[in-house]
């Protein structure tokens, strides 16, 4: 997992997130690189690259940044020179995909949540807890997978909802910021011919869904 961003209020600083925050975390800084890690397991949670223009002056922007393979290579080289493991890798897998809800069942600890088992073109079905009032089996939906960055900046992480594992989110048109999407709660149910199960969701095509 690799999510990168920059903030105009903190110019020339690249923030990279590898894993979600934990309760107890620590950081260490060396040669303009801050490593954030889990205090218990020593697992890296992310890095902050200060004065990132000295690493690669093409890394600029405000908001989430799509890094190239060459930029990742330069950042890993900086990590090595700073005494850290060069553990960054480019994640090319799409984070918003078309899913098919095969089955659903009631959540054992909630009267409004459902547990959906969703085919996203992988070997195993994704188990996703959903509060969408229109969720049901045999529909095509948009799945925001683990590590997806929603249009409002929210990052989707795997976790538990009311004690049940949930791996991703079934999104509404409003949450995806699609044009003219209704604000009411409910999963975006895609036409059967919108795209292949497991393929990347086409936002441009999605923006045409609510034109009529």
mmCIF file of C-alpha atoms in Angstrom:
data_model
loop_
_atom_site.group_PDB
_atom_site.id
_atom_site.type_symbol
_atom_site.label_atom_id
_atom_site.label_comp_id
_atom_site.label_asym_id
_atom_site.label_seq_id
_atom_site.Cartn_x
_atom_site.Cartn_y
_atom_site.Cartn_z
ATOM 1 C CA UNK A 1 0.000 0.000 0.000
ATOM 2 C CA UNK A 2 1.306 3.443 -0.851
ATOM 3 C CA UNK A 3 -0.648 6.690 -0.576
ATOM 4 C CA UNK A 4 1.219 9.943 -1.141
ATOM 5 C CA UNK A 5 0.168 13.556 -0.713
ATOM 6 C CA UNK A 6 1.374 17.128 -0.331
ATOM 7 C CA UNK A 7 -0.204 20.076 1.468
ATOM 8 C CA UNK A 8 0.277 23.672 0.361
ATOM 9 C CA UNK A 9 0.381 24.671 4.046
ATOM 10 C CA UNK A 10 3.516 22.547 4.420
ATOM 11 C CA UNK A 11 5.323 23.193 1.137
ATOM 12 C CA UNK A 12 8.019 20.858 -0.104
ATOM 13 C CA UNK A 13 6.985 18.015 2.223
ATOM 14 C CA UNK A 14 5.822 14.708 0.764
ATOM 15 C CA UNK A 15 3.734 12.515 3.061
ATOM 16 C CA UNK A 16 3.603 8.804 2.305
ATOM 17 C CA UNK A 17 1.185 6.465 4.072
ATOM 18 C CA UNK A 18 1.824 2.728 3.972
ATOM 19 C CA UNK A 19 -0.465 1.501 6.758
ATOM 20 C CA UNK A 20 -3.171 3.084 8.930
ATOM 21 C CA UNK A 21 -2.343 4.813 12.191
ATOM 22 C CA UNK A 22 -2.161 2.779 15.391
ATOM 23 C CA UNK A 23 -2.738 3.791 19.003
ATOM 24 C CA UNK A 24 0.943 3.782 19.930
ATOM 25 C CA UNK A 25 3.267 5.007 17.239
ATOM 26 C CA UNK A 26 6.694 6.622 17.186
ATOM 27 C CA UNK A 27 8.880 8.503 14.760
ATOM 28 C CA UNK A 28 12.535 8.990 14.004
ATOM 29 C CA UNK A 29 14.108 11.616 11.749
ATOM 30 C CA UNK A 30 17.344 11.420 9.808
ATOM 31 C CA UNK A 31 18.566 13.512 6.874
ATOM 32 C CA UNK A 32 15.215 15.141 6.109
ATOM 33 C CA UNK A 33 13.280 11.875 6.319
ATOM 34 C CA UNK A 34 10.812 11.090 9.092
ATOM 35 C CA UNK A 35 9.902 7.437 9.592
ATOM 36 C CA UNK A 36 6.624 6.805 11.439
ATOM 37 C CA UNK A 37 6.272 3.305 12.864
ATOM 38 C CA UNK A 38 4.263 1.079 15.183
ATOM 39 C CA UNK A 39 5.868 1.322 18.635
ATOM 40 C CA UNK A 40 5.022 -2.312 19.421
ATOM 41 C CA UNK A 41 5.849 -4.099 16.166
ATOM 42 C CA UNK A 42 8.309 -1.643 14.549
ATOM 43 C CA UNK A 43 6.280 -1.884 11.326
ATOM 44 C CA UNK A 44 6.571 1.187 9.149
ATOM 45 C CA UNK A 45 3.350 3.199 8.896
ATOM 46 C CA UNK A 46 4.712 5.897 6.613
ATOM 47 C CA UNK A 47 7.373 8.457 5.800
ATOM 48 C CA UNK A 48 7.562 12.233 5.561
ATOM 49 C CA UNK A 49 10.111 13.540 3.076
ATOM 50 C CA UNK A 50 11.154 17.059 4.058
ATOM 51 C CA UNK A 51 12.683 19.228 1.327
ATOM 52 C CA UNK A 52 11.508 16.681 -1.218
ATOM 53 C CA UNK A 53 12.679 18.906 -4.086
ATOM 54 C CA UNK A 54 16.225 17.888 -3.211
ATOM 55 C CA UNK A 55 15.210 14.287 -3.929
ATOM 56 C CA UNK A 56 13.192 15.009 -7.069
ATOM 57 C CA UNK A 57 12.060 18.498 -8.046
ATOM 58 C CA UNK A 58 9.294 17.041 -10.224
ATOM 59 C CA UNK A 59 7.354 15.945 -7.131
ATOM 60 C CA UNK A 60 5.024 18.906 -6.681
ATOM 61 C CA UNK A 61 1.362 19.532 -6.082
ATOM 62 C CA UNK A 62 -1.373 19.942 -3.503
ATOM 63 C CA UNK A 63 -3.474 16.968 -2.434
ATOM 64 C CA UNK A 64 -2.895 13.365 -3.385
ATOM 65 C CA UNK A 65 0.060 12.708 -5.656
ATOM 66 C CA UNK A 66 0.434 9.887 -8.171
ATOM 67 C CA UNK A 67 4.091 8.924 -8.073
ATOM 68 C CA UNK A 68 5.919 7.347 -11.012
ATOM 69 C CA UNK A 69 8.236 4.353 -10.831
ATOM 70 C CA UNK A 70 11.219 6.638 -11.346
ATOM 71 C CA UNK A 71 10.116 8.897 -8.494
ATOM 72 C CA UNK A 72 9.670 5.865 -6.225
ATOM 73 C CA UNK A 73 13.180 4.753 -7.146
ATOM 74 C CA UNK A 74 14.602 8.144 -6.136
ATOM 75 C CA UNK A 75 12.661 8.126 -2.864
ATOM 76 C CA UNK A 76 13.917 4.638 -2.022
ATOM 77 C CA UNK A 77 17.452 5.800 -2.748
ATOM 78 C CA UNK A 78 16.900 8.670 -0.304
ATOM 79 C CA UNK A 79 15.646 6.208 2.310
ATOM 80 C CA UNK A 80 18.786 4.093 1.927
ATOM 81 C CA UNK A 81 21.050 7.133 2.272
ATOM 82 C CA UNK A 82 19.102 8.146 5.377
ATOM 83 C CA UNK A 83 19.614 4.777 7.062
ATOM 84 C CA UNK A 84 16.117 3.415 6.434
ATOM 85 C CA UNK A 85 14.927 0.373 4.512
ATOM 86 C CA UNK A 86 13.994 1.238 0.893
ATOM 87 C CA UNK A 87 10.551 -0.295 1.281
ATOM 88 C CA UNK A 88 8.427 1.801 -1.047
ATOM 89 C CA UNK A 89 6.767 0.030 -3.953
ATOM 90 C CA UNK A 90 4.324 1.311 -6.539
ATOM 91 C CA UNK A 91 0.815 -0.101 -6.219
ATOM 92 C CA UNK A 92 -0.644 -0.277 -9.723
ATOM 93 C CA UNK A 93 -3.822 -2.132 -8.768
ATOM 94 C CA UNK A 94 -6.999 -0.065 -9.201
ATOM 95 C CA UNK A 95 -8.686 0.918 -5.947
ATOM 96 C CA UNK A 96 -12.164 1.557 -7.343
ATOM 97 C CA UNK A 97 -13.523 -1.512 -9.092
ATOM 98 C CA UNK A 98 -16.784 -3.007 -10.276
ATOM 99 C CA UNK A 99 -18.044 -5.658 -7.881
ATOM 100 C CA UNK A 100 -20.874 -8.174 -7.965
ATOM 101 C CA UNK A 101 -22.732 -8.817 -4.706
ATOM 102 C CA UNK A 102 -23.225 -12.574 -4.636
ATOM 103 C CA UNK A 103 -24.891 -12.930 -1.248
ATOM 104 C CA UNK A 104 -25.693 -10.932 1.863
ATOM 105 C CA UNK A 105 -26.544 -11.805 5.439
ATOM 106 C CA UNK A 106 -27.608 -9.950 8.549
ATOM 107 C CA UNK A 107 -24.974 -8.437 10.799
ATOM 108 C CA UNK A 108 -25.062 -10.231 14.181
ATOM 109 C CA UNK A 109 -24.572 -7.002 16.158
ATOM 110 C CA UNK A 110 -26.652 -4.520 14.200
ATOM 111 C CA UNK A 111 -30.216 -4.188 12.998
ATOM 112 C CA UNK A 112 -29.311 -2.055 9.969
ATOM 113 C CA UNK A 113 -25.910 -3.316 8.808
ATOM 114 C CA UNK A 114 -25.514 -6.164 6.340
ATOM 115 C CA UNK A 115 -22.563 -8.379 5.488
ATOM 116 C CA UNK A 116 -22.031 -8.566 1.740
ATOM 117 C CA UNK A 117 -19.864 -11.092 -0.072
ATOM 118 C CA UNK A 118 -18.623 -9.398 -3.198
ATOM 119 C CA UNK A 119 -16.904 -10.740 -6.301
ATOM 120 C CA UNK A 120 -14.236 -8.284 -7.498
ATOM 121 C CA UNK A 121 -12.563 -10.643 -9.955
ATOM 122 C CA UNK A 122 -10.180 -12.174 -7.418
ATOM 123 C CA UNK A 123 -9.801 -15.692 -6.070
ATOM 124 C CA UNK A 124 -11.749 -14.952 -2.895
ATOM 125 C CA UNK A 125 -14.859 -12.888 -2.326
ATOM 126 C CA UNK A 126 -14.488 -9.665 -0.373
ATOM 127 C CA UNK A 127 -16.443 -9.498 2.865
ATOM 128 C CA UNK A 128 -17.783 -5.963 3.233
ATOM 129 C CA UNK A 129 -20.051 -4.617 5.954
ATOM 130 C CA UNK A 130 -22.532 -2.198 4.410
ATOM 131 C CA UNK A 131 -25.154 0.133 5.829
ATOM 132 C CA UNK A 132 -26.704 0.898 2.454
ATOM 133 C CA UNK A 133 -30.487 0.484 2.715
ATOM 134 C CA UNK A 134 -30.681 -0.838 -0.860
ATOM 135 C CA UNK A 135 -27.949 -3.460 -0.578
ATOM 136 C CA UNK A 136 -29.023 -6.870 -1.860
ATOM 137 C CA UNK A 137 -27.639 -9.851 -3.715
ATOM 138 C CA UNK A 138 -27.210 -10.082 -7.495
ATOM 139 C CA UNK A 139 -26.325 -6.431 -8.139
ATOM 140 C CA UNK A 140 -23.263 -4.705 -9.571
ATOM 141 C CA UNK A 141 -21.732 -2.033 -7.374
ATOM 142 C CA UNK A 142 -18.631 0.134 -7.024
ATOM 143 C CA UNK A 143 -16.171 -1.167 -4.443
ATOM 144 C CA UNK A 144 -13.598 1.133 -2.870
ATOM 145 C CA UNK A 145 -10.863 -1.321 -1.923
ATOM 146 C CA UNK A 146 -8.379 -1.189 0.910
ATOM 147 C CA UNK A 147 -6.199 1.889 0.400
ATOM 148 C CA UNK A 148 -8.675 3.733 -1.820
ATOM 149 C CA UNK A 149 -8.724 7.500 -1.419
ATOM 150 C CA UNK A 150 -12.265 8.824 -1.648
ATOM 151 C CA UNK A 151 -12.900 12.127 -3.452
ATOM 152 C CA UNK A 152 -13.362 13.858 -0.067
ATOM 153 C CA UNK A 153 -9.912 12.650 1.045
ATOM 154 C CA UNK A 154 -11.086 9.810 3.277
ATOM 155 C CA UNK A 155 -8.881 6.714 3.074
ATOM 156 C CA UNK A 156 -10.555 3.314 3.091
ATOM 157 C CA UNK A 157 -8.847 0.769 5.330
ATOM 158 C CA UNK A 158 -9.779 -2.794 6.161
ATOM 159 C CA UNK A 159 -11.050 -3.152 9.712
ATOM 160 C CA UNK A 160 -13.983 -4.238 11.837
ATOM 161 C CA UNK A 161 -17.482 -2.770 11.964
ATOM 162 C CA UNK A 162 -19.387 -3.795 15.070
ATOM 163 C CA UNK A 163 -16.955 -6.693 15.512
ATOM 164 C CA UNK A 164 -17.151 -8.042 11.939
ATOM 165 C CA UNK A 165 -14.280 -7.841 9.431
ATOM 166 C CA UNK A 166 -14.892 -5.469 6.538
ATOM 167 C CA UNK A 167 -12.519 -5.252 3.585
ATOM 168 C CA UNK A 168 -13.406 -2.152 1.624
ATOM 169 C CA UNK A 169 -16.574 -0.151 1.081
ATOM 170 C CA UNK A 170 -19.543 -0.339 -1.254
ATOM 171 C CA UNK A 171 -19.885 3.273 -2.395
ATOM 172 C CA UNK A 172 -22.787 5.506 -3.335
ATOM 173 C CA UNK A 173 -22.770 7.859 -6.289
ATOM 174 C CA UNK A 174 -22.712 10.791 -3.869
ATOM 175 C CA UNK A 175 -19.663 9.416 -2.037
ATOM 176 C CA UNK A 176 -17.933 9.043 -5.398
ATOM 177 C CA UNK A 177 -18.787 12.690 -6.212
ATOM 178 C CA UNK A 178 -20.516 11.696 -9.438
ATOM 179 C CA UNK A 179 -22.336 14.477 -11.249
ATOM 180 C CA UNK A 180 -26.006 14.888 -10.258
ATOM 181 C CA UNK A 181 -25.834 11.915 -7.872
ATOM 182 C CA UNK A 182 -28.617 11.936 -5.250
ATOM 183 C CA UNK A 183 -27.578 12.758 -1.700
ATOM 184 C CA UNK A 184 -29.730 10.060 -0.125
ATOM 185 C CA UNK A 185 -28.012 7.015 1.322
ATOM 186 C CA UNK A 186 -27.698 3.926 -0.823
ATOM 187 C CA UNK A 187 -25.214 1.952 -2.854
ATOM 188 C CA UNK A 188 -24.718 2.917 -6.481
ATOM 189 C CA UNK A 189 -26.261 0.027 -8.410
ATOM 190 C CA UNK A 190 -24.591 -0.177 -11.803
ATOM 191 C CA UNK A 191 -26.216 -1.354 -15.035
ATOM 192 C CA UNK A 192 -25.234 -4.943 -15.835
ATOM 193 C CA UNK A 193 -23.443 -3.806 -18.986
ATOM 194 C CA UNK A 194 -21.444 -1.014 -17.304
ATOM 195 C CA UNK A 195 -18.222 -3.041 -17.207
ATOM 196 C CA UNK A 196 -16.535 -6.329 -16.381
ATOM 197 C CA UNK A 197 -16.546 -7.535 -12.787
ATOM 198 C CA UNK A 198 -13.198 -6.660 -11.224
ATOM 199 C CA UNK A 199 -12.337 -3.981 -13.786
ATOM 200 C CA UNK A 200 -11.486 -0.434 -12.783
ATOM 201 C CA UNK A 201 -14.473 1.851 -12.307
ATOM 202 C CA UNK A 202 -14.607 4.494 -15.046
ATOM 203 C CA UNK A 203 -15.432 7.796 -13.321
ATOM 204 C CA UNK A 204 -15.993 9.566 -16.652
ATOM 205 C CA UNK A 205 -18.565 6.988 -17.629
ATOM 206 C CA UNK A 206 -19.999 7.071 -14.120
ATOM 207 C CA UNK A 207 -20.622 10.798 -14.454
ATOM 208 C CA UNK A 208 -23.165 10.016 -17.171
ATOM 209 C CA UNK A 209 -25.314 7.776 -14.980
ATOM 210 C CA UNK A 210 -27.436 10.557 -13.457
ATOM 211 C CA UNK A 211 -27.814 12.803 -16.480
ATOM 212 C CA UNK A 212 -31.374 11.737 -17.185
#
